[in-house]
């Protein structure tokens, strides 16, 4: 590694620490100040206790030969009283410190969740659709919430240990400088072992995210509600259980291998430490026998050395821990530093209302990041205000991708998409998206009340707004909701208490209502009726004109009964638009559309 990159890495590590501390501070400045004050008090208290212990031993030694034992003992008792006071104060501080720590940990964890959630919403859809980034997301979510608190606990331990250690070291050096050498010699090897193995474990874990995620996936399959039916019917339980077990076995074996090696190295390091401790005891005892220090002095120095060793070990351990936590936090920083590729404009233009010319795709080509395959190739088409456009084509021909570009979930690689001649990239994303009501093939099912499920389509309305029920009546979902035990206030789905499960078709109608609630100019319906039976679908589309109410619509459907209502139909084939026109016209042309239409008609008759 070059000098420059070593330097860069070092600066990055310091910065990381800053960032963790900043998170903790932001989560609760009050808690941070309180724990800082406690650090100082708890750092100094041990020296006071030790000194009192020396005074007690010396006072007892003195009273052995004192003429008036009662007076001498009074002095001893007074000192013991002080020592008890110091011990009580220490316990009190410990108690408060624990409380502060708990409060701070909770505050930081929630704060970190806030940061994680904000970023999870902000990042491009790409990060959810690409396994590589999904790993980053997974690692960040795993480590993000609790590592910053651990960093702060390390810093607290470091600060407190540092203060106490300085006090003890001063005392010991006043006895003999060699004690300082023994002290450091005893503690340092253990830390090197920790540092080395922290990094090993971290690298191992980073390399194993895929397997961890995969085992998590099998766990989810086995314990979740979504697959419970299939798992029973296809008898997949044992298979998934076995796969989970195999993955865990490998992970466990590898991890234990590292821990085993670490334990052995730690044992070697500790042996050195123990020898140093006993060498120092011998030195102190020797000086006492020689009469250089009093018995009280001996007790104090013994205590000081033992304590100092403890502090030093604790501190060095905290440094190693800091290092480790920092490494893990790098996962979070990696995630937080992801730059959205679909960007907000610097100088946003307001979205024209009403829309006059409509939406236009001009020579749009698109390739998914990390792939070479051109999914859309030179697509040009336009949707005028009030026009109903249908996209048809075989699976994988690029229709959903077209919609994703239209909604600015991705930006085109080539070409432009405009609204009234203005590039979509010039609008603020939230402004533009307000103009679109969309229902995707994999529409969302919110385990919230029926009312909320619809209301989420336009949260600018109040949750009790009359338009919710009105729209539900148009889409024909009102009857269904009124039959539920608590009507609009019935929780949907089975995740929470009193929830009512709906059929797929019913869920889809709810999602459709949600999309139509939005006061949007363009409705995008990707397979909006795939789970509905033909009769219900007919019902929905009979009212389609009313539902659209002058809005434009882009719909993707495999059902020609639906498609044929569109003003213009675009036929997609391998990412290109190969035919366009009204139903009759396309059938007459006898091309791809006619072929697809004929095939379906034959299938149904
Ligand atoms: P359609 O909606 O017509 O069925 P899609 O637009 O979903 O087609 O898919 C078009 C092509 O893009 C398919 O070949 C699919 O494999 C590919 N594709 C879809 N989503 C992604 C993605 N997130 N990353 C990479 N390729 C994708």
Coordinates of C-alpha atoms and ligand atoms in Angstrom, one line a residue:
X1 CA 0.0 0.0 0.0
X2 CA 1.4 3.4 -0.9
X3 CA 2.1 6.0 1.8
X4 CA -0.6 8.2 0.5
X5 CA -3.3 5.6 0.7
X6 CA -2.2 4.6 4.2
X7 CA -2.5 8.2 5.3
X8 CA -5.9 8.5 3.6
X9 CA -7.1 5.4 5.4
X10 CA -5.9 6.7 8.7
X11 CA -7.8 10.0 8.3
X12 CA -10.8 8.1 7.3
X13 CA -10.7 6.1 10.5
X14 CA -10.5 9.2 12.7
X15 CA -13.4 10.8 10.8
X16 CA -15.5 7.7 11.5
X17 CA -15.0 8.1 15.2
X18 CA -16.0 11.8 14.9
X19 CA -19.1 10.7 13.1
X20 CA -20.1 8.1 15.7
X21 CA -19.6 10.6 18.5
X22 CA -21.7 13.2 16.6
X23 CA -24.6 10.7 16.3
X24 CA -24.5 10.1 20.0
X25 CA -24.4 13.8 20.7
X26 CA -27.3 14.5 18.4
X27 CA -29.4 11.8 20.0
X28 CA -29.2 13.4 23.4
X29 CA -26.8 16.3 24.3
X30 CA -28.0 16.2 27.9
X31 CA -27.2 12.5 28.3
X32 CA -23.8 13.1 26.8
X33 CA -22.9 15.8 29.3
X34 CA -24.2 13.8 32.2
X35 CA -22.1 10.8 31.2
X36 CA -19.0 13.0 30.8
X37 CA -19.4 14.4 34.3
X38 CA -19.8 10.9 35.7
X39 CA -16.6 9.8 33.9
X40 CA -14.6 12.4 35.7
X41 CA -16.0 11.7 39.2
X42 CA -15.8 7.9 38.8
X43 CA -12.3 8.3 37.5
X44 CA -11.0 10.0 40.6
X45 CA -12.9 8.1 43.2
X46 CA -10.7 5.0 43.2
X47 CA -7.6 7.0 44.2
X48 CA -9.5 8.4 47.1
X49 CA -10.5 4.9 48.3
X50 CA -7.0 3.6 48.0
X51 CA -5.5 6.5 50.0
X52 CA -8.1 6.1 52.7
X53 CA -7.2 2.4 52.9
X54 CA -3.5 3.3 53.4
X55 CA -4.5 5.7 56.2
X56 CA -6.6 3.0 57.8
X57 CA -3.8 0.4 57.7
X58 CA -1.3 2.9 59.0
X59 CA -3.6 4.1 61.8
X60 CA -4.2 0.5 62.9
X61 CA -0.5 -0.2 62.8
X62 CA 0.0 2.9 64.9
X63 CA -2.7 2.0 67.4
X64 CA -1.1 -1.4 68.1
X65 CA 1.5 0.5 70.1
X66 CA -0.5 3.5 71.1
X67 CA -0.9 4.4 74.9
X68 CA -4.6 5.2 74.6
X69 CA -6.2 2.5 72.4
X70 CA -9.7 4.0 72.6
X71 CA -8.5 7.4 71.2
X72 CA -6.5 5.6 68.5
X73 CA -9.4 3.4 67.5
X74 CA -11.7 6.5 67.3
X75 CA -9.3 7.8 64.6
X76 CA -9.4 4.4 62.8
X77 CA -13.2 4.4 63.0
X78 CA -13.5 7.9 61.6
X79 CA -11.3 6.9 58.7
X80 CA -13.4 3.8 58.1
X81 CA -16.4 6.0 58.1
X82 CA -14.9 8.2 55.4
X83 CA -14.0 5.1 53.4
X84 CA -17.6 3.8 53.7
X85 CA -18.8 7.3 52.5
X86 CA -16.5 7.1 49.5
X87 CA -17.8 3.5 48.7
X88 CA -21.4 4.7 49.0
X89 CA -20.7 7.6 46.7
X90 CA -19.1 5.2 44.2
X91 CA -22.2 3.0 44.3
X92 CA -24.4 6.0 43.8
X93 CA -22.4 7.2 40.9
X94 CA -22.4 3.7 39.4
X95 CA -26.2 3.6 39.7
X96 CA -26.7 6.9 38.0
X97 CA -24.1 6.0 35.4
X98 CA -26.1 2.8 34.6
X99 CA -29.3 4.8 34.3
X100 CA -27.6 7.4 32.1
X101 CA -26.1 4.7 30.0
X102 CA -29.4 2.9 29.4
X103 CA -31.2 6.2 28.6
X104 CA -28.5 7.1 26.2
X105 CA -28.4 3.7 24.5
X106 CA -32.1 3.8 23.9
X107 CA -32.0 7.4 22.6
X108 CA -29.0 6.6 20.3
X109 CA -30.6 3.4 18.9
X110 CA -33.8 5.2 18.0
X111 CA -31.9 8.1 16.6
X112 CA -29.9 5.7 14.4
X113 CA -33.1 4.0 13.3
X114 CA -34.3 7.4 12.2
X115 CA -31.1 8.0 10.2
X116 CA -31.3 4.6 8.6
X117 CA -35.0 4.9 7.7
X118 CA -34.4 8.4 6.2
X119 CA -31.6 7.0 4.0
X120 CA -33.6 3.9 3.1
X121 CA -36.3 6.1 1.7
X122 CA -33.9 8.3 -0.1
X123 CA -31.7 5.8 -1.9
X124 CA -32.6 4.8 -5.4
X125 CA -34.9 1.8 -6.1
X126 CA -31.8 0.3 -7.7
X127 CA -30.4 -0.5 -4.3
X128 CA -33.3 -2.7 -3.5
X129 CA -33.2 -4.5 -6.9
X130 CA -29.5 -5.3 -6.9
X131 CA -28.2 -8.0 -4.6
X132 CA -24.9 -6.2 -4.2
X133 CA -26.4 -3.2 -2.6
X134 CA -28.9 -5.2 -0.7
X135 CA -26.0 -6.6 1.2
X136 CA -24.8 -3.1 2.0
X137 CA -28.3 -2.3 3.2
X138 CA -28.5 -5.5 5.3
X139 CA -25.1 -4.9 6.9
X140 CA -26.0 -1.3 7.7
X141 CA -29.3 -2.3 9.2
X142 CA -27.7 -5.0 11.3
X143 CA -24.9 -2.9 12.8
X144 CA -26.1 0.7 12.5
X145 CA -28.4 1.0 15.4
X146 CA -26.2 -0.2 18.2
X147 CA -22.6 0.3 17.2
X148 CA -22.4 4.1 17.9
X149 CA -23.5 3.5 21.5
X150 CA -20.8 0.9 21.9
X151 CA -18.3 3.4 20.6
X152 CA -19.4 5.9 23.2
X153 CA -19.2 3.3 25.9
X154 CA -15.7 2.6 24.8
X155 CA -14.9 6.2 24.9
X156 CA -16.4 6.5 28.4
X157 CA -14.4 3.6 29.6
X158 CA -11.3 5.0 28.0
X159 CA -11.8 8.4 29.6
X160 CA -12.6 7.0 33.0
X161 CA -9.8 4.5 32.9
X162 CA -7.4 7.1 31.7
X163 CA -8.1 9.4 34.7
X164 CA -7.9 6.6 37.2
X165 CA -4.8 5.2 35.5
X166 CA -3.0 8.5 35.6
X167 CA -3.7 8.8 39.3
X168 CA -2.5 5.2 40.0
X169 CA 0.5 5.5 37.7
X170 CA 1.6 8.7 39.5
X171 CA 1.5 6.8 42.8
X172 CA 3.4 3.8 41.4
X173 CA 6.1 5.8 39.7
X174 CA 6.6 7.6 43.0
X175 CA 7.4 4.2 44.3
X176 CA 9.6 2.9 41.5
X177 CA 9.8 3.8 37.7
X178 CA 10.1 0.1 36.9
X179 CA 6.5 -0.4 37.9
X180 CA 5.4 1.6 34.8
X181 CA 7.4 -0.6 32.5
X182 CA 6.0 -3.8 34.1
X183 CA 2.5 -2.3 33.8
X184 CA 2.7 -1.7 30.1
X185 CA 4.5 -4.9 29.4
X186 CA 1.8 -6.8 31.1
X187 CA -1.1 -5.3 29.1
X188 CA 0.0 -4.5 25.6
X189 CA 0.4 -8.0 24.0
X190 CA -3.3 -8.8 24.8
X191 CA -4.4 -5.8 22.9
X192 CA -2.5 -6.7 19.8
X193 CA -4.2 -10.0 19.8
X194 CA -7.6 -8.4 20.1
X195 CA -6.9 -5.9 17.3
X196 CA -5.7 -8.6 15.0
X197 CA -8.7 -10.9 15.5
X198 CA -11.2 -8.1 15.4
X199 CA -10.1 -7.3 11.9
X200 CA -10.1 -11.0 11.0
X201 CA -13.6 -11.5 12.3
X202 CA -14.9 -8.3 10.5
X203 CA -13.4 -9.3 7.2
X204 CA -14.9 -12.8 7.6
X205 CA -18.3 -11.4 8.4
X206 CA -18.2 -9.0 5.5
X207 CA -17.4 -11.8 3.1
X208 CA -20.3 -13.8 4.6
X209 CA -23.1 -11.4 4.2
X210 CA -24.6 -13.3 1.3
X211 CA -24.7 -16.5 3.3
X212 CA -26.1 -14.8 6.4
X213 CA -28.8 -13.2 4.3
X214 CA -29.6 -16.5 2.6
X215 CA -29.9 -18.3 6.0
X216 CA -32.1 -15.4 7.1
X217 CA -34.2 -15.9 4.0
X218 CA -34.8 -19.6 4.8
X219 CA -35.7 -18.6 8.3
X220 CA -38.2 -16.1 7.0
X221 CA -39.7 -18.7 4.6
X222 CA -40.1 -21.2 7.4
X223 CA -41.5 -18.9 10.0
X224 CA -43.4 -16.3 7.9
X225 CA -47.1 -16.3 6.9
X226 CA -46.6 -15.8 3.2
X227 CA -45.2 -19.3 2.4
X228 CA -46.9 -21.3 5.1
X229 CA -49.5 -22.8 2.6
X230 CA -47.0 -23.8 -0.1
X231 CA -44.5 -25.1 2.4
X232 CA -47.1 -27.5 3.8
X233 CA -48.6 -28.6 0.5
X234 CA -45.4 -29.1 -1.3
X235 CA -43.8 -30.5 1.8
X236 CA -40.9 -28.1 1.6
X237 CA -40.3 -27.7 5.3
X238 CA -37.6 -30.3 5.7
X239 CA -35.8 -29.1 2.6
X240 CA -35.6 -25.5 3.7
X241 CA -34.8 -26.5 7.2
X242 CA -31.9 -28.6 5.9
X243 CA -30.6 -25.7 3.7
X244 CA -30.8 -23.3 6.7
X245 CA -29.0 -25.8 8.9
X246 CA -26.2 -26.4 6.3
X247 CA -25.6 -22.7 5.9
X248 CA -25.5 -22.1 9.7
X249 CA -23.2 -25.1 10.1
X250 CA -20.7 -23.6 7.7
X251 CA -21.0 -20.2 9.3
X252 CA -20.7 -21.6 12.8
X253 CA -17.7 -23.7 11.9
X254 CA -15.8 -20.8 10.3
X255 CA -16.6 -18.5 13.1
X256 CA -15.6 -20.9 15.8
X257 CA -12.3 -21.5 14.0
X258 CA -11.4 -17.9 14.3
X259 CA -12.5 -17.8 18.0
X260 CA -10.5 -20.8 18.8
X261 CA -7.3 -19.3 17.4
X262 CA -8.0 -16.1 19.2
X263 CA -8.5 -17.8 22.5
X264 CA -5.1 -19.5 22.2
X265 CA -3.3 -16.3 21.3
X266 CA -5.1 -14.5 24.2
X267 CA -3.9 -17.2 26.6
X268 CA -0.3 -16.7 25.6
X269 CA -0.6 -12.9 26.0
X270 CA -2.2 -13.3 29.5
X271 CA 0.6 -15.5 30.7
X272 CA 3.0 -12.7 30.2
X273 CA 0.7 -10.3 32.1
X274 CA 0.4 -12.6 35.1
X275 CA 4.2 -13.0 35.4
X276 CA 4.5 -9.1 35.4
X277 CA 1.9 -8.8 38.2
X278 CA 3.7 -11.2 40.5
X279 CA 7.1 -9.7 39.7
X280 CA 5.7 -6.3 40.9
X281 CA 4.3 -7.9 44.0
X282 CA 7.7 -9.3 44.8
X283 CA 9.3 -5.9 44.4
X284 CA 6.8 -4.2 46.7
X285 CA 7.0 -6.9 49.4
X286 CA 10.9 -6.7 49.2
X287 CA 10.8 -3.0 49.9
X288 CA 8.4 -3.4 52.8
X289 CA 10.6 -6.1 54.4
X290 CA 13.5 -3.7 54.0
X291 CA 11.5 -1.1 55.9
X292 CA 11.4 1.4 53.0
X293 CA 7.6 1.6 53.1
X294 CA 5.0 1.1 55.8
X295 CA 2.5 -1.8 55.9
X296 CA -0.2 0.7 54.8
X297 CA 2.0 1.7 52.0
X298 CA 2.4 -1.9 50.9
X299 CA -1.4 -2.4 50.9
X300 CA -1.8 0.8 48.9
X301 CA 0.8 0.0 46.3
X302 CA -0.4 -3.6 45.9
X303 CA -3.9 -2.3 45.4
X304 CA -2.7 0.5 43.1
X305 CA -0.8 -1.9 40.9
X306 CA -3.7 -4.3 40.7
X307 CA -6.1 -1.5 39.9
X308 CA -3.8 0.1 37.4
X309 CA -3.5 -3.2 35.6
X310 CA -7.3 -3.5 35.5
X311 CA -7.6 0.1 34.2
X312 CA -4.9 -0.4 31.6
X313 CA -6.4 -3.7 30.4
X314 CA -9.8 -2.1 30.3
X315 CA -8.5 0.9 28.4
X316 CA -6.5 -1.2 25.9
X317 CA -9.5 -3.4 25.5
X318 CA -11.7 -0.3 24.9
X319 CA -9.2 0.8 22.2
X320 CA -9.5 -2.6 20.6
X321 CA -13.2 -2.4 20.9
X322 CA -13.3 1.0 19.4
X323 CA -11.4 -0.2 16.5
X324 CA -13.8 -3.1 16.0
X325 CA -16.9 -1.0 16.4
X326 CA -15.4 1.5 13.9
X327 CA -14.9 -1.3 11.4
X328 CA -18.5 -2.4 11.7
X329 CA -19.7 1.1 11.5
X330 CA -18.0 1.5 8.2
X331 CA -20.9 -0.6 6.9
X332 CA -23.3 2.0 8.0
X333 CA -21.2 4.8 6.6
X334 CA -20.9 3.0 3.3
X335 CA -24.7 2.9 3.2
X336 CA -25.2 6.5 4.4
X337 CA -22.7 7.7 1.8
X338 CA -24.5 6.2 -1.1
X339 CA -25.3 9.0 -3.6
X340 CA -28.7 8.8 -5.2
X341 CA -28.2 8.6 -9.0
X342 CA -31.7 9.8 -9.6
X343 CA -31.1 13.4 -8.4
X344 CA -33.2 16.4 -7.4
X345 CA -32.6 19.4 -9.7
X346 CA -30.7 22.4 -8.4
X347 CA -33.3 24.8 -9.7
X348 CA -36.6 23.0 -9.9
X349 CA -39.2 24.0 -12.3
X350 CA -42.9 23.8 -11.2
X351 CA -45.0 21.1 -12.8
X352 CA -47.5 22.7 -15.3
X353 CA -51.1 22.3 -14.3
X354 CA -53.2 21.6 -16.2
X355 CA -51.1 19.5 -18.4
X356 CA -51.4 20.6 -22.1
X357 CA -49.3 18.5 -24.3
X358 CA -48.8 15.5 -22.1
X359 CA -46.0 13.0 -21.6
X360 CA -43.5 12.2 -24.2
X361 CA -40.7 9.6 -24.5
X362 CA -38.1 10.7 -27.0
X363 CA -35.6 8.1 -28.2
X364 CA -35.4 6.6 -24.8
X365 CA -32.9 3.7 -24.1
X366 CA -32.3 2.0 -20.8
X367 CA -29.9 -0.6 -19.4
X368 CA -30.2 -1.6 -15.7
X369 CA -27.1 -0.7 -13.7
X370 CA -24.7 -3.6 -13.6
X371 CA -26.2 -5.3 -16.6
X372 CA -25.3 -5.1 -20.3
X373 CA -28.7 -5.9 -21.7
X374 CA -30.5 -3.0 -23.2
X375 CA -34.0 -3.4 -21.8
X376 CA -35.5 -0.4 -23.7
X377 CA -34.2 0.6 -27.1
X378 CA -35.0 3.9 -28.7
X379 CA -38.5 4.1 -27.4
X380 CA -40.5 7.1 -28.6
X381 CA -44.2 7.6 -27.7
X382 CA -46.5 10.1 -26.2
X383 CA -49.5 10.2 -24.0
X384 CA -51.8 13.2 -24.4
X385 CA -54.0 14.6 -21.7
X386 CA -57.1 12.5 -21.3
X387 CA -55.7 9.8 -23.5
X388 CA -55.8 6.1 -22.5
X389 CA -52.8 4.2 -23.7
X390 CA -52.2 0.5 -23.3
X391 CA -48.9 -1.3 -23.4
X392 CA -48.9 -4.9 -24.5
X393 CA -46.1 -7.4 -25.2
X394 CA -44.7 -10.6 -23.9
X395 CA -43.2 -10.9 -20.4
X396 CA -39.8 -9.3 -20.3
X397 CA -40.4 -7.0 -23.2
X398 CA -39.8 -3.9 -21.0
X399 CA -43.2 -2.6 -20.1
X400 CA -42.7 -2.3 -16.4
X401 CA -39.3 -0.8 -17.0
X402 CA -41.0 1.8 -19.1
X403 CA -43.3 2.6 -16.2
X404 CA -40.3 2.8 -13.8
X405 CA -38.7 5.4 -16.0
X406 CA -41.9 7.3 -16.3
X407 CA -42.2 7.4 -12.5
X408 CA -38.5 8.5 -12.3
X409 CA -37.5 5.4 -10.3
X410 CA -34.7 5.3 -12.8
X411 CA -33.4 7.9 -15.3
X412 CA -33.0 6.9 -19.0
X413 CA -29.5 6.2 -20.2
X414 CA -30.2 7.9 -23.5
X415 CA -33.1 10.1 -24.7
X416 CA -35.5 12.2 -22.7
X417 CA -38.9 12.0 -21.0
X418 CA -40.8 15.2 -20.9
X419 CA -44.0 16.6 -19.5
X420 CA -45.4 19.4 -21.6
X421 CA -41.9 19.6 -23.2
X422 CA -40.0 19.9 -19.9
X423 CA -37.5 17.2 -19.0
X424 CA -38.8 15.3 -15.9
X425 CA -35.4 15.7 -14.4
X426 CA -36.2 19.4 -14.0
X427 CA -39.1 18.9 -11.6
X428 CA -38.7 18.3 -7.9
X429 CA -39.3 14.6 -7.5
X430 CA -42.1 14.8 -5.0
X431 CA -43.9 17.5 -7.1
X432 CA -43.8 15.3 -10.2
X433 CA -44.7 12.1 -8.4
X434 CA -47.8 13.9 -7.1
X435 CA -49.0 13.9 -10.7
X436 CA -48.9 10.2 -10.9
X437 CA -51.3 7.6 -9.4
X438 CA -49.8 4.2 -9.8
X439 CA -50.6 0.6 -9.1
X440 CA -47.9 -1.9 -9.7
X441 CA -48.2 -5.6 -10.5
X442 CA -46.7 -6.2 -7.0
X443 CA -48.9 -3.7 -5.3
X444 CA -48.5 -3.1 -1.6
X445 CA -50.7 -4.6 1.0
X446 CA -50.5 -2.4 4.1
X447 CA -51.4 -4.1 7.4
X448 CA -53.3 -1.0 8.5
X449 CA -57.0 -0.2 8.5
X450 CA -59.1 -0.3 5.2
X451 CA -59.4 3.5 5.4
X452 CA -55.7 4.0 5.8
X453 CA -55.0 1.6 3.0
X454 CA -56.9 3.9 0.7
X455 CA -55.9 7.2 2.3
X456 CA -52.2 6.4 1.8
X457 CA -52.9 7.3 -1.9
X458 CA -53.1 11.0 -0.9
X459 CA -52.0 11.8 2.6
X460 CA -52.7 15.5 1.9
X461 CA -56.3 14.7 2.7
X462 CA -57.5 14.1 6.2
X463 CA -57.9 10.4 7.0
X464 CA -61.7 10.9 7.4
X465 CA -62.2 12.7 4.1
X466 CA -65.3 11.9 2.1
X467 CA -63.4 11.3 -1.1
X468 CA -62.1 8.1 0.4
X469 CA -65.5 6.5 0.5
X470 CA -66.5 8.1 -2.8
X471 CA -63.6 6.7 -4.6
X472 CA -64.2 3.3 -3.0
X473 CA -67.8 3.4 -4.3
X474 CA -66.5 4.1 -7.9
X475 CA -64.0 1.2 -7.8
X476 CA -66.7 -1.1 -6.2
X477 CA -64.7 -1.7 -3.0
X478 CA -67.1 0.1 -0.7
X479 CA -69.5 -2.8 -0.4
X480 CA -66.7 -5.1 0.6
X481 CA -65.4 -2.7 3.2
X482 CA -68.9 -2.1 4.7
X483 CA -69.2 -5.9 5.2
X484 CA -66.1 -6.0 7.3
X485 CA -66.6 -6.1 11.1
X486 CA -65.6 -2.5 11.7
X487 CA -66.2 -1.1 8.2
X488 CA -63.5 1.3 7.2
X489 CA -61.8 1.0 10.5
X490 CA -61.1 -2.7 10.2
X491 CA -57.4 -3.5 10.1
X492 CA -56.5 -5.5 7.0
X493 CA -54.2 -8.5 6.9
X494 CA -53.3 -10.9 9.6
X495 CA -50.2 -9.4 11.1
X496 CA -52.0 -7.6 13.9
X497 CA -54.9 -8.3 16.2
X498 CA -58.4 -8.2 14.8
X499 CA -57.0 -8.0 11.3
X500 CA -59.2 -9.3 8.5
X501 CA -57.5 -11.1 5.6
X502 CA -58.7 -10.3 2.1
X503 CA -58.5 -12.3 -1.1
X504 CA -55.9 -11.2 -3.6
X505 CA -58.5 -9.7 -5.8
X506 CA -59.9 -7.7 -2.9
X507 CA -56.5 -6.5 -2.0
X508 CA -56.0 -5.4 -5.5
X509 CA -59.2 -3.5 -5.6
X510 CA -58.1 -1.7 -2.5
X511 CA -54.8 -0.8 -4.1
X512 CA -56.6 0.4 -7.2
X513 CA -58.8 2.6 -5.1
X514 CA -55.7 4.0 -3.4
X515 CA -54.2 4.9 -6.8
X516 CA -57.4 6.6 -7.9
X517 CA -57.7 8.6 -4.8
X518 CA -54.7 10.6 -5.8
X519 CA -55.5 13.9 -7.6
X520 CA -53.0 12.9 -10.2
X521 CA -53.0 13.8 -13.9
X522 CA -51.6 10.5 -15.1
X523 CA -52.8 7.1 -13.9
X524 CA -50.4 4.2 -14.3
X525 CA -51.9 0.8 -14.0
X526 CA -49.6 -2.2 -14.3
X527 CA -51.8 -5.3 -14.5
X528 CA -54.4 -3.5 -12.3
X529 CA -56.9 -6.3 -12.6
X530 CA -54.8 -9.4 -12.8
X531 CA -56.3 -10.8 -9.6
X532 CA -59.9 -9.8 -10.4
X533 CA -62.4 -12.2 -12.0
X534 CA -63.8 -11.2 -15.3
X535 CA -67.1 -9.9 -13.9
X536 CA -65.4 -7.6 -11.4
X537 CA -63.0 -6.4 -14.0
X538 CA -65.9 -5.6 -16.3
X539 CA -67.5 -3.7 -13.4
X540 CA -64.3 -1.7 -12.8
X541 CA -63.8 -0.8 -16.4
X542 CA -67.4 0.1 -17.0
X543 CA -66.7 2.9 -14.7
X544 CA -63.2 3.5 -15.9
X545 CA -64.1 6.6 -17.8
X546 CA -65.7 8.1 -14.8
X547 CA -62.8 7.0 -12.6
X548 CA -60.3 8.7 -14.9
X549 CA -62.4 11.8 -15.1
X550 CA -60.3 13.4 -17.9
X551 CA -57.0 12.0 -16.6
X552 CA -54.5 10.2 -18.8
X553 CA -53.9 6.6 -18.3
X554 CA -51.2 4.1 -19.1
X555 CA -52.2 0.6 -18.6
X556 CA -50.4 -2.7 -19.0
X557 CA -52.6 -5.7 -19.3
X558 CA -52.6 -9.1 -20.8
X559 CA -56.4 -9.1 -21.2
X560 CA -57.4 -7.9 -24.5
X561 CA -60.9 -7.1 -23.2
X562 CA -59.2 -4.4 -21.2
X563 CA -56.6 -3.4 -23.8
X564 CA -59.0 -2.9 -26.6
X565 CA -60.6 0.1 -24.8
X566 CA -57.5 2.1 -25.0
X567 CA -57.2 5.0 -27.5
X568 CA -53.8 3.9 -28.5
X569 CA -52.0 0.6 -28.0
X570 CA -48.2 0.2 -28.2
X571 CA -46.8 -3.2 -28.8
X572 CA -43.5 -3.9 -27.0
X573 CA -41.1 -6.5 -28.3
X574 CA -37.6 -7.0 -26.8
X575 CA -37.5 -3.4 -25.6
X576 CA -38.7 -1.8 -28.8
X577 CA -42.1 -0.4 -29.8
X578 CA -42.9 -2.4 -32.9
X579 CA -46.5 -1.5 -33.6
X580 CA -49.0 1.2 -32.4
X581 CA -52.6 2.2 -33.1
X582 CA -56.1 1.5 -32.0
X583 CA -57.3 -2.1 -31.5
X584 CA -59.2 -2.5 -34.8
X585 CA -56.4 -1.0 -36.7
X586 CA -53.8 -3.3 -35.2
X587 CA -55.9 -6.4 -35.7
X588 CA -56.4 -5.4 -39.3
X589 CA -52.6 -4.9 -39.8
X590 CA -52.2 -8.6 -39.0
X591 CA -48.8 -8.1 -37.1
X592 CA -47.7 -9.1 -33.7
X593 CA -50.7 -7.6 -31.9
X594 CA -53.1 -9.5 -34.1
X595 CA -51.1 -12.7 -33.4
X596 CA -51.3 -12.2 -29.6
X597 CA -54.9 -11.2 -29.8
X598 CA -55.8 -14.3 -31.8
X599 CA -53.9 -16.6 -29.5
X600 CA -55.8 -15.3 -26.5
X601 CA -59.1 -15.4 -28.3
X602 CA -58.4 -19.1 -29.3
X603 CA -57.4 -19.9 -25.7
X604 CA -60.6 -18.6 -24.3
X605 CA -63.0 -20.2 -26.7
Ligands
LIG1 P1 -42.3 -6.7 -18.6 O1 -42.9 -5.7 -17.7 O2 -42.6 -6.4 -20.1 O3 -42.6 -8.1 -18.3 P2 -39.8 -5.8 -17.5 O4 -39.7 -4.3 -17.8 O5 -40.2 -6.2 -16.1 O6 -40.7 -6.5 -18.6 O7 -38.4 -6.5 -17.8 C1 -37.7 -6.3 -18.9 C2 -36.3 -6.9 -18.8 O8 -35.5 -6.2 -17.8 C3 -36.3 -8.3 -18.4 O9 -35.5 -9.0 -19.2 C4 -35.8 -8.4 -17.0 O10 -35.0 -9.5 -16.8 C5 -35.0 -7.1 -16.9 N1 -35.0 -6.5 -15.6 C6 -36.1 -6.1 -14.9 N2 -35.8 -5.6 -13.7 C7 -34.5 -5.6 -13.6 C8 -33.5 -5.2 -12.6 N3 -33.9 -4.6 -11.5 N4 -32.2 -5.4 -12.9 C9 -31.8 -6.0 -14.0 N5 -32.6 -6.4 -15.0 C10 -34.0 -6.2 -14.8

